[in-house]
């Protein structure tokens, strides 16, 4: 699961990289527009001009890929720690290194193909127009609708900042997309972590909500010991409700004539219900609910029938519901029919106490009285069952936060510095008209804030909608297929937007700090 989340982070980072490459290339081409026109005028072929840029960006991509690979080898320890703990060391460590090298080479080749595609616009450059007029100016049809003398609510600097965004929408779309992806990257892994770490998520994993549970297995006379515990719990005044769930193995008649086996948990499944992807819990002795993994293997859905051999007779049961389950490989079923079969796999007894009862004290009491049973607080049971998965997703969410902060600061800083470089002449004109350096900086801050608000809003909505679909696909890999995000509103709608705003604000302030050093005389000599 952690690997899948890290892969998502990597893919989004690569997409952001492509956006940055495109923006950097277009800005550089615009700066070199007259030089490119001269090179074409003197007879240099387009392929030759492209090689000049490909050599430069090829060297940058090669160094970046090498440094990224070396950095990954240094940081792989913390990410592999949990995997090594449960699966041991790999005998093919060199194979992982080989795939890492192949991945770095593939990224390098993809980047070069992308750069080559962006540079195709060289064919459209007219040497005469490039030498005479330079780069073509942005069309500002939308911006013409905004007139300063009709603006009553916005301050002048805010008005000019918004007008520039409308005038050069194509330029700011790059930054907007980066912020959308960054917000998605920030919120979505945290939503997955909030969901799987929530106590209510256990109902999506084949476990009913309860305070504690007995697990009885690998002991003699299971049914007699179960009856003893059942009687005691019925007389215990601190117990609000409990249920006895007995798991047995039954022979399954498959439609192609072959025989299989099916683990079925028998008992009252309405006392501690789980979350059903479709349908409901078995309400009669002719119904059965299947885990989604079992349903997929058997190609069954709600309303279909299966045949079990119960007490030597074939019994047809109707599938009444499908639920998620991570226990026992996810291959389980639930029913409430009666049987004389004495063979028992295990027994589970979930228990709920009345408010005010000390759960820890009751657990100690039960453990002392029934040493043959495993009695656990449900929180401890969850931690032992899929706590490692929760920890792995938490680690991945921290990686996502770190990657997003770095991306937001670096990309915004790059964007603003290149924007200031692109607007040197315009800034000089504004200064000559009486605008101070602080005024011009406010205009750039206004642009950053507007793009930031749009990007964070779109990215957060996407993370909470499209991201849920990805989260379901991801978590279904280990048995859960029917759940909705449990969103932490404090983080999703307050902390993370503020974090993004702080990153963009700091990067913008640093990116436009050079404005005060711009001299009017250096840029309006013409």
Coordinates of C-alpha atoms in Angstrom, one line a residue:
X1 CA 0.0 0.0 0.0
X2 CA 2.8 2.4 0.9
X3 CA 4.5 1.6 -2.4
X4 CA 1.3 2.4 -4.3
X5 CA 1.0 5.8 -2.5
X6 CA 4.7 6.5 -3.2
X7 CA 4.1 5.6 -6.8
X8 CA 1.2 8.1 -7.0
X9 CA 3.5 10.8 -5.4
X10 CA 6.2 10.0 -8.0
X11 CA 3.8 10.3 -10.9
X12 CA 2.4 13.6 -9.7
X13 CA 5.9 15.0 -9.2
X14 CA 6.8 13.9 -12.7
X15 CA 3.7 15.7 -14.1
X16 CA 4.7 18.8 -12.2
X17 CA 8.2 18.4 -13.6
X18 CA 6.9 18.4 -17.1
X19 CA 4.9 21.6 -16.4
X20 CA 8.0 23.3 -15.1
X21 CA 10.0 22.1 -18.1
X22 CA 7.4 23.5 -20.4
X23 CA 7.3 26.8 -18.6
X24 CA 11.1 27.1 -18.5
X25 CA 11.5 26.2 -22.1
X26 CA 8.9 28.6 -23.3
X27 CA 10.3 31.4 -21.2
X28 CA 13.8 30.7 -22.5
X29 CA 12.6 30.5 -26.1
X30 CA 10.9 33.8 -25.7
X31 CA 14.1 35.4 -24.3
X32 CA 16.1 33.9 -27.3
X33 CA 13.4 34.7 -29.9
X34 CA 15.5 37.2 -31.9
X35 CA 18.6 35.0 -31.7
X36 CA 16.6 32.0 -33.0
X37 CA 15.4 34.2 -35.8
X38 CA 19.0 35.2 -36.6
X39 CA 20.1 31.5 -36.6
X40 CA 17.3 30.6 -39.0
X41 CA 18.1 33.6 -41.2
X42 CA 21.7 32.6 -41.6
X43 CA 20.7 29.1 -42.7
X44 CA 20.9 27.0 -39.6
X45 CA 18.4 24.2 -39.8
X46 CA 15.7 23.7 -37.1
X47 CA 17.2 20.4 -36.1
X48 CA 20.5 22.1 -35.4
X49 CA 18.9 24.8 -33.2
X50 CA 17.0 22.1 -31.3
X51 CA 20.2 20.2 -30.6
X52 CA 21.6 23.3 -28.8
X53 CA 18.6 23.1 -26.4
X54 CA 18.5 19.3 -26.2
X55 CA 22.2 19.2 -25.2
X56 CA 21.6 21.7 -22.4
X57 CA 18.5 20.0 -21.0
X58 CA 19.8 16.6 -21.6
X59 CA 22.8 17.3 -19.3
X60 CA 20.4 18.7 -16.6
X61 CA 18.1 15.7 -16.9
X62 CA 21.0 13.3 -16.7
X63 CA 22.5 14.9 -13.6
X64 CA 19.0 15.1 -12.0
X65 CA 18.3 11.5 -12.7
X66 CA 21.7 10.4 -11.3
X67 CA 21.3 12.5 -8.1
X68 CA 17.7 11.2 -7.7
X69 CA 18.8 7.6 -8.0
X70 CA 21.6 8.1 -5.5
X71 CA 19.3 9.9 -3.1
X72 CA 16.8 7.1 -3.3
X73 CA 19.4 4.5 -2.3
X74 CA 20.2 6.6 0.8
X75 CA 16.5 7.0 1.8
X76 CA 15.2 3.6 1.1
X77 CA 16.0 2.3 4.6
X78 CA 13.1 3.9 6.4
X79 CA 10.6 2.9 3.7
X80 CA 11.7 -0.7 3.6
X81 CA 11.9 -1.1 7.3
X82 CA 8.3 -2.2 7.7
X83 CA 8.5 -4.5 4.7
X84 CA 11.7 -6.2 6.0
X85 CA 10.0 -6.6 9.4
X86 CA 7.1 -8.7 8.0
X87 CA 8.7 -10.3 4.9
X88 CA 12.4 -10.4 5.7
X89 CA 15.4 -9.5 3.5
X90 CA 15.3 -10.0 -0.2
X91 CA 17.6 -12.3 -1.9
X92 CA 17.4 -10.2 -5.1
X93 CA 18.6 -6.8 -3.8
X94 CA 20.6 -6.2 -6.9
X95 CA 17.4 -6.7 -9.0
X96 CA 15.8 -3.8 -7.2
X97 CA 18.8 -1.6 -7.9
X98 CA 18.7 -2.6 -11.5
X99 CA 15.0 -1.6 -11.8
X100 CA 15.8 1.7 -10.1
X101 CA 18.5 2.4 -12.7
X102 CA 16.0 1.4 -15.5
X103 CA 13.4 3.7 -14.0
X104 CA 15.8 6.6 -13.9
X105 CA 16.8 6.0 -17.5
X106 CA 13.2 5.8 -18.6
X107 CA 12.4 9.1 -16.9
X108 CA 15.4 10.7 -18.6
X109 CA 14.2 9.5 -22.0
X110 CA 10.7 10.6 -21.4
X111 CA 11.9 14.1 -20.4
X112 CA 14.0 14.3 -23.6
X113 CA 11.1 13.3 -25.7
X114 CA 8.9 15.9 -24.0
X115 CA 11.6 18.6 -24.5
X116 CA 11.9 17.7 -28.1
X117 CA 8.1 17.9 -28.5
X118 CA 8.0 21.4 -27.0
X119 CA 10.8 22.6 -29.3
X120 CA 8.8 21.7 -32.4
X121 CA 7.4 25.3 -32.2
X122 CA 10.7 26.4 -33.7
X123 CA 9.3 25.5 -37.1
X124 CA 6.6 28.2 -36.7
X125 CA 9.1 31.0 -36.0
X126 CA 9.4 33.5 -38.9
X127 CA 13.0 34.8 -39.1
X128 CA 11.9 38.2 -40.3
X129 CA 9.2 38.8 -37.7
X130 CA 11.5 37.4 -34.9
X131 CA 14.3 39.7 -35.7
X132 CA 12.1 42.8 -36.2
X133 CA 9.5 42.3 -33.4
X134 CA 10.9 39.7 -31.1
X135 CA 8.5 37.3 -29.3
X136 CA 4.8 37.7 -30.1
X137 CA 2.9 39.5 -27.4
X138 CA 0.1 37.9 -25.4
X139 CA -3.4 38.6 -26.6
X140 CA -5.4 40.3 -23.8
X141 CA -9.0 40.2 -25.0
X142 CA -10.4 39.3 -21.6
X143 CA -8.2 41.9 -19.9
X144 CA -9.6 44.7 -22.1
X145 CA -12.9 44.4 -20.4
X146 CA -11.3 45.5 -17.1
X147 CA -10.8 49.3 -17.0
X148 CA -9.1 51.0 -14.1
X149 CA -11.4 54.0 -14.1
X150 CA -14.4 51.7 -13.6
X151 CA -12.8 49.8 -10.7
X152 CA -14.4 51.0 -7.4
X153 CA -13.7 48.2 -5.0
X154 CA -10.2 46.9 -5.8
X155 CA -7.0 48.9 -5.0
X156 CA -4.9 49.9 -7.9
X157 CA -2.2 47.3 -7.3
X158 CA -4.7 44.5 -6.8
X159 CA -6.5 45.6 -10.0
X160 CA -3.3 45.5 -12.0
X161 CA -2.4 42.1 -10.6
X162 CA -5.7 40.5 -11.6
X163 CA -5.7 42.2 -15.0
X164 CA -2.3 40.7 -15.7
X165 CA -3.6 37.2 -14.9
X166 CA -6.5 37.7 -17.4
X167 CA -4.1 39.2 -20.0
X168 CA -1.7 36.2 -19.8
X169 CA -3.9 33.3 -18.8
X170 CA -1.7 30.8 -20.6
X171 CA 1.3 31.8 -18.5
X172 CA -0.5 31.4 -15.2
X173 CA -2.2 28.2 -16.1
X174 CA 1.2 26.4 -15.5
X175 CA 1.4 27.7 -11.9
X176 CA -2.3 26.9 -11.4
X177 CA -1.9 23.3 -12.4
X178 CA 1.1 22.9 -10.2
X179 CA -0.8 24.2 -7.2
X180 CA -3.8 22.0 -8.1
X181 CA -1.6 18.9 -8.2
X182 CA 0.3 20.0 -5.1
X183 CA -3.0 20.4 -3.1
X184 CA -4.2 17.0 -4.4
X185 CA -0.9 15.5 -3.4
X186 CA -1.1 17.0 0.1
X187 CA -4.7 16.1 0.9
X188 CA -5.3 12.7 -0.7
X189 CA -2.7 10.6 1.1
X190 CA -3.8 12.2 4.4
X191 CA -7.4 11.4 3.6
X192 CA -6.4 7.7 3.1
X193 CA -4.6 7.7 6.4
X194 CA -7.5 9.4 8.3
X195 CA -9.8 6.8 6.8
X196 CA -7.9 3.6 7.6
X197 CA -6.9 4.9 11.1
X198 CA -10.4 5.8 12.1
X199 CA -12.0 3.4 14.5
X200 CA -15.2 3.2 12.4
X201 CA -13.1 1.8 9.5
X202 CA -13.1 -1.6 11.1
X203 CA -16.7 -2.1 9.9
X204 CA -15.3 -1.9 6.4
X205 CA -12.8 -4.6 7.1
X206 CA -15.2 -7.4 8.2
X207 CA -15.1 -6.6 11.9
X208 CA -18.1 -5.2 13.8
X209 CA -17.8 -2.3 16.1
X210 CA -17.4 -3.4 19.7
X211 CA -15.4 -2.7 22.9
X212 CA -13.6 -6.1 23.2
X213 CA -13.6 -9.5 21.7
X214 CA -12.9 -13.1 22.6
X215 CA -11.0 -15.3 20.2
X216 CA -11.1 -19.0 20.9
X217 CA -9.1 -21.4 18.8
X218 CA -6.5 -24.1 19.0
X219 CA -8.0 -25.6 22.1
X220 CA -10.0 -28.7 23.1
X221 CA -13.8 -28.6 23.5
X222 CA -14.2 -25.3 21.9
X223 CA -18.0 -25.5 21.8
X224 CA -18.2 -26.3 25.6
X225 CA -15.8 -23.5 26.5
X226 CA -17.8 -21.1 24.2
X227 CA -21.0 -22.0 25.9
X228 CA -19.4 -21.4 29.3
X229 CA -18.3 -17.9 28.3
X230 CA -21.7 -17.2 26.6
X231 CA -23.5 -18.1 29.9
X232 CA -21.2 -15.9 32.0
X233 CA -21.6 -12.9 29.6
X234 CA -25.4 -13.2 29.7
X235 CA -25.2 -12.9 33.5
X236 CA -22.6 -10.1 33.6
X237 CA -24.4 -6.8 34.4
X238 CA -21.7 -4.7 32.8
X239 CA -22.2 -6.3 29.4
X240 CA -24.7 -4.4 27.2
X241 CA -24.7 -7.0 24.4
X242 CA -22.6 -9.8 22.9
X243 CA -22.8 -12.3 20.1
X244 CA -21.3 -15.7 19.5
X245 CA -19.9 -16.2 16.0
X246 CA -18.7 -19.7 15.2
X247 CA -16.5 -20.2 12.1
X248 CA -16.8 -23.6 10.3
X249 CA -15.5 -25.0 7.0
X250 CA -18.2 -26.3 4.6
X251 CA -17.9 -28.1 1.3
X252 CA -18.9 -25.9 -1.6
X253 CA -20.4 -27.2 -4.8
X254 CA -19.1 -25.2 -7.7
X255 CA -21.2 -24.8 -10.9
X256 CA -18.6 -26.6 -13.1
X257 CA -19.1 -29.7 -11.0
X258 CA -16.0 -29.5 -8.9
X259 CA -15.9 -29.2 -5.1
X260 CA -14.4 -26.5 -3.1
X261 CA -14.5 -25.2 0.5
X262 CA -15.8 -22.1 2.1
X263 CA -15.2 -20.7 5.6
X264 CA -18.5 -19.5 7.0
X265 CA -19.0 -17.5 10.2
X266 CA -22.4 -18.6 11.8
X267 CA -24.3 -16.5 14.3
X268 CA -26.3 -13.3 14.7
X269 CA -24.6 -10.8 12.3
X270 CA -27.1 -8.0 13.1
X271 CA -25.8 -7.3 16.7
X272 CA -22.4 -6.1 15.5
X273 CA -22.9 -5.3 11.8
X274 CA -20.2 -4.7 9.3
X275 CA -20.4 -2.3 6.3
X276 CA -21.8 -3.9 3.2
X277 CA -20.7 -2.9 -0.2
X278 CA -24.1 -4.1 -1.5
X279 CA -27.0 -5.9 0.0
X280 CA -27.3 -6.6 3.8
X281 CA -26.6 -9.1 6.5
X282 CA -28.2 -12.5 6.4
X283 CA -31.7 -12.3 8.0
X284 CA -32.8 -15.9 7.5
X285 CA -31.2 -19.4 7.4
X286 CA -31.5 -19.5 3.6
X287 CA -29.2 -16.4 3.1
X288 CA -25.5 -16.0 3.1
X289 CA -23.2 -12.9 2.8
X290 CA -19.9 -13.2 0.9
X291 CA -16.7 -11.2 1.3
X292 CA -15.9 -9.3 -1.9
X293 CA -12.8 -11.4 -2.5
X294 CA -14.9 -14.6 -2.3
X295 CA -17.6 -13.1 -4.5
X296 CA -15.0 -12.2 -7.1
X297 CA -13.5 -15.7 -7.1
X298 CA -16.9 -17.3 -7.3
X299 CA -18.3 -14.7 -9.8
X300 CA -21.3 -14.1 -7.5
X301 CA -23.3 -11.0 -6.8
X302 CA -26.3 -10.2 -4.6
X303 CA -29.3 -12.4 -5.6
X304 CA -27.2 -15.3 -6.9
X305 CA -27.2 -18.7 -5.3
X306 CA -24.5 -21.0 -4.0
X307 CA -24.7 -24.6 -2.8
X308 CA -23.1 -25.8 0.5
X309 CA -23.0 -29.3 1.9
X310 CA -24.5 -28.9 5.4
X311 CA -24.8 -32.0 7.6
X312 CA -24.4 -34.2 4.5
X313 CA -27.1 -32.5 2.5
X314 CA -26.8 -30.0 -0.3
X315 CA -28.3 -26.7 0.8
X316 CA -28.9 -23.8 -1.6
X317 CA -28.3 -20.4 -0.1
X318 CA -29.0 -17.0 -1.6
X319 CA -26.3 -14.3 -1.6
X320 CA -27.8 -11.4 0.4
X321 CA -24.8 -9.1 0.7
X322 CA -21.2 -8.4 -0.1
X323 CA -18.8 -7.0 2.5
X324 CA -15.1 -6.2 2.8
X325 CA -12.8 -8.3 4.9
X326 CA -9.1 -8.4 5.6
X327 CA -9.2 -11.3 8.1
X328 CA -8.2 -14.8 6.9
X329 CA -7.1 -13.6 3.5
X330 CA -10.4 -12.0 2.9
X331 CA -12.0 -15.3 2.0
X332 CA -14.9 -15.5 4.4
X333 CA -18.7 -15.7 4.4
X334 CA -21.5 -14.9 7.0
X335 CA -24.7 -16.9 7.6
X336 CA -27.0 -17.8 10.5
X337 CA -28.3 -21.3 9.6
X338 CA -28.0 -24.1 12.2
X339 CA -25.8 -27.2 11.8
X340 CA -24.9 -30.4 13.8
X341 CA -21.3 -30.2 12.6
X342 CA -18.9 -30.4 15.6
X343 CA -15.7 -29.4 13.7
X344 CA -15.0 -25.7 14.5
X345 CA -12.2 -23.5 13.1
X346 CA -12.5 -20.8 15.7
X347 CA -15.0 -18.8 17.7
X348 CA -15.3 -15.0 18.0
X349 CA -17.3 -13.3 20.7
X350 CA -17.6 -9.5 20.3
X351 CA -18.7 -7.7 23.5
X352 CA -20.0 -4.2 24.2
X353 CA -20.1 -2.7 27.7
X354 CA -22.3 -0.1 29.2
X355 CA -21.0 3.4 29.6
X356 CA -18.7 3.9 32.6
X357 CA -17.4 0.4 32.7
X358 CA -13.6 0.1 32.8
X359 CA -12.8 -2.0 29.7
X360 CA -9.2 -2.7 30.8
X361 CA -10.4 -4.1 34.1
X362 CA -13.0 -6.3 32.4
X363 CA -10.4 -7.6 30.0
X364 CA -8.0 -8.5 32.9
X365 CA -10.9 -10.2 34.6
X366 CA -11.8 -12.3 31.5
X367 CA -8.1 -13.2 30.8
X368 CA -7.8 -14.5 34.4
X369 CA -11.0 -16.4 34.3
X370 CA -10.6 -17.8 30.8
X371 CA -6.9 -18.3 30.0
X372 CA -7.7 -20.5 27.0
X373 CA -9.2 -17.5 25.2
X374 CA -7.5 -14.5 23.7
X375 CA -9.3 -11.4 25.1
X376 CA -8.2 -8.1 23.5
X377 CA -9.3 -4.5 23.4
X378 CA -10.7 -3.9 20.0
X379 CA -8.1 -1.1 19.4
X380 CA -5.3 -3.5 20.2
X381 CA -6.9 -6.0 17.8
X382 CA -7.0 -3.5 15.0
X383 CA -3.4 -2.4 15.6
X384 CA -2.3 -6.0 15.5
X385 CA -4.4 -6.8 12.4
X386 CA -3.5 -3.9 10.1
X387 CA -1.6 -1.5 12.3
X388 CA 1.5 -2.0 10.0
X389 CA -0.6 -0.9 7.0
X390 CA -1.8 2.2 8.9
X391 CA 1.8 3.0 9.9
X392 CA 3.0 2.6 6.3
X393 CA 0.3 4.9 4.9
X394 CA 1.1 7.5 7.6
X395 CA 4.8 7.4 6.5
X396 CA 3.7 7.9 2.9
X397 CA 1.5 10.8 3.9
X398 CA 4.4 12.5 5.6
X399 CA 6.5 12.0 2.4
X400 CA 3.6 13.6 0.5
X401 CA 3.7 16.6 2.8
X402 CA 7.4 17.0 2.5
X403 CA 7.3 16.6 -1.3
X404 CA 4.5 19.1 -1.6
X405 CA 6.2 21.8 0.5
X406 CA 9.4 21.5 -1.6
X407 CA 7.5 21.5 -4.9
X408 CA 5.3 24.5 -3.9
X409 CA 8.3 26.6 -2.8
X410 CA 10.6 25.7 -5.6
X411 CA 8.1 26.0 -8.4
X412 CA 6.6 29.2 -7.1
X413 CA 10.1 30.7 -6.6
X414 CA 11.1 29.6 -10.1
X415 CA 7.9 31.0 -11.6
X416 CA 8.1 34.4 -9.9
X417 CA 11.8 34.9 -10.7
X418 CA 11.2 34.1 -14.3
X419 CA 8.2 36.3 -14.4
X420 CA 10.1 39.2 -13.0
X421 CA 12.9 38.6 -15.5
X422 CA 10.3 38.5 -18.3
X423 CA 8.7 41.7 -17.1
X424 CA 11.8 43.8 -16.5
X425 CA 10.8 46.4 -19.1
X426 CA 7.2 46.6 -17.8
X427 CA 8.4 47.0 -14.2
X428 CA 10.7 49.8 -15.2
X429 CA 7.8 51.5 -17.0
X430 CA 5.7 51.2 -13.8
X431 CA 8.5 52.7 -11.7
X432 CA 8.9 55.6 -14.1
X433 CA 5.2 56.3 -13.7
X434 CA 5.6 56.6 -9.9
X435 CA 4.9 53.1 -8.6
X436 CA 7.2 52.1 -5.8
X437 CA 9.0 48.8 -5.5
X438 CA 6.5 47.9 -2.8
X439 CA 3.6 48.6 -5.1
X440 CA 5.0 46.4 -7.8
X441 CA 5.6 43.6 -5.3
X442 CA 2.0 43.9 -4.1
X443 CA 0.9 43.3 -7.7
X444 CA 2.9 40.1 -7.9
X445 CA 1.6 39.0 -4.5
X446 CA -1.9 39.6 -5.8
X447 CA -1.3 37.3 -8.8
X448 CA 0.1 34.6 -6.5
X449 CA -2.8 34.8 -4.0
X450 CA -5.4 34.6 -6.8
X451 CA -3.8 31.6 -8.4
X452 CA -3.2 30.1 -5.0
X453 CA -6.8 30.3 -3.9
X454 CA -8.0 28.8 -7.2
X455 CA -5.4 26.0 -7.1
X456 CA -6.0 25.0 -3.5
X457 CA -9.8 25.0 -3.9
X458 CA -9.7 22.9 -7.1
X459 CA -7.0 20.5 -5.7
X460 CA -8.9 20.0 -2.4
X461 CA -12.1 19.2 -4.2
X462 CA -10.4 16.8 -6.5
X463 CA -8.6 15.1 -3.6
X464 CA -12.0 14.6 -1.8
X465 CA -13.8 13.4 -4.9
X466 CA -11.5 11.8 -7.5
X467 CA -9.0 11.0 -4.8
X468 CA -11.6 8.8 -3.0
X469 CA -11.9 6.6 -6.1
X470 CA -8.1 6.1 -6.1
X471 CA -8.2 5.5 -2.4
X472 CA -10.8 2.8 -2.8
X473 CA -8.8 1.1 -5.6
X474 CA -5.7 1.3 -3.4
X475 CA -7.1 -0.1 -0.2
X476 CA -9.1 -2.7 -2.0
X477 CA -5.8 -4.4 -2.7
X478 CA -5.8 -5.7 0.9
X479 CA -9.5 -6.6 1.2
X480 CA -11.5 -3.4 1.7
X481 CA -13.6 -2.3 -1.3
X482 CA -16.6 -0.4 0.2
X483 CA -15.8 2.7 2.1
X484 CA -15.9 6.5 1.9
X485 CA -13.2 8.9 3.0
X486 CA -13.2 9.9 6.6
X487 CA -12.0 13.5 6.1
X488 CA -10.3 15.4 8.9
X489 CA -11.8 18.9 8.2
X490 CA -9.2 20.7 10.4
X491 CA -6.4 19.3 8.2
X492 CA -8.1 19.2 4.8
X493 CA -9.7 22.6 4.9
X494 CA -7.6 24.6 7.4
X495 CA -4.1 23.4 8.1
X496 CA -3.2 22.2 4.5
X497 CA -4.5 25.3 2.7
X498 CA -2.6 27.5 5.3
X499 CA 0.5 25.4 4.7
X500 CA 0.2 25.9 0.9
X501 CA -0.5 29.6 1.4
X502 CA 2.6 30.0 3.6
X503 CA 4.8 28.2 1.1
X504 CA 3.5 30.2 -1.9
X505 CA 3.7 33.5 0.1
X506 CA 7.4 32.9 1.2
X507 CA 8.4 31.8 -2.3
X508 CA 6.7 34.8 -3.9
X509 CA 8.3 37.2 -1.5
X510 CA 11.7 35.7 -2.2
X511 CA 11.0 35.6 -6.0
X512 CA 10.1 39.3 -6.3
X513 CA 12.7 40.6 -3.9
X514 CA 14.9 41.6 -6.8
X515 CA 12.3 44.2 -7.9
X516 CA 13.8 46.9 -5.7
X517 CA 17.1 46.5 -7.5
X518 CA 15.6 47.2 -10.9
X519 CA 16.7 50.6 -12.2
X520 CA 14.5 52.5 -14.6
X521 CA 17.4 53.8 -16.7
X522 CA 18.6 50.3 -17.5
X523 CA 15.4 49.1 -19.2
X524 CA 13.7 52.1 -20.9
X525 CA 16.6 53.5 -22.9
X526 CA 14.7 52.8 -26.0

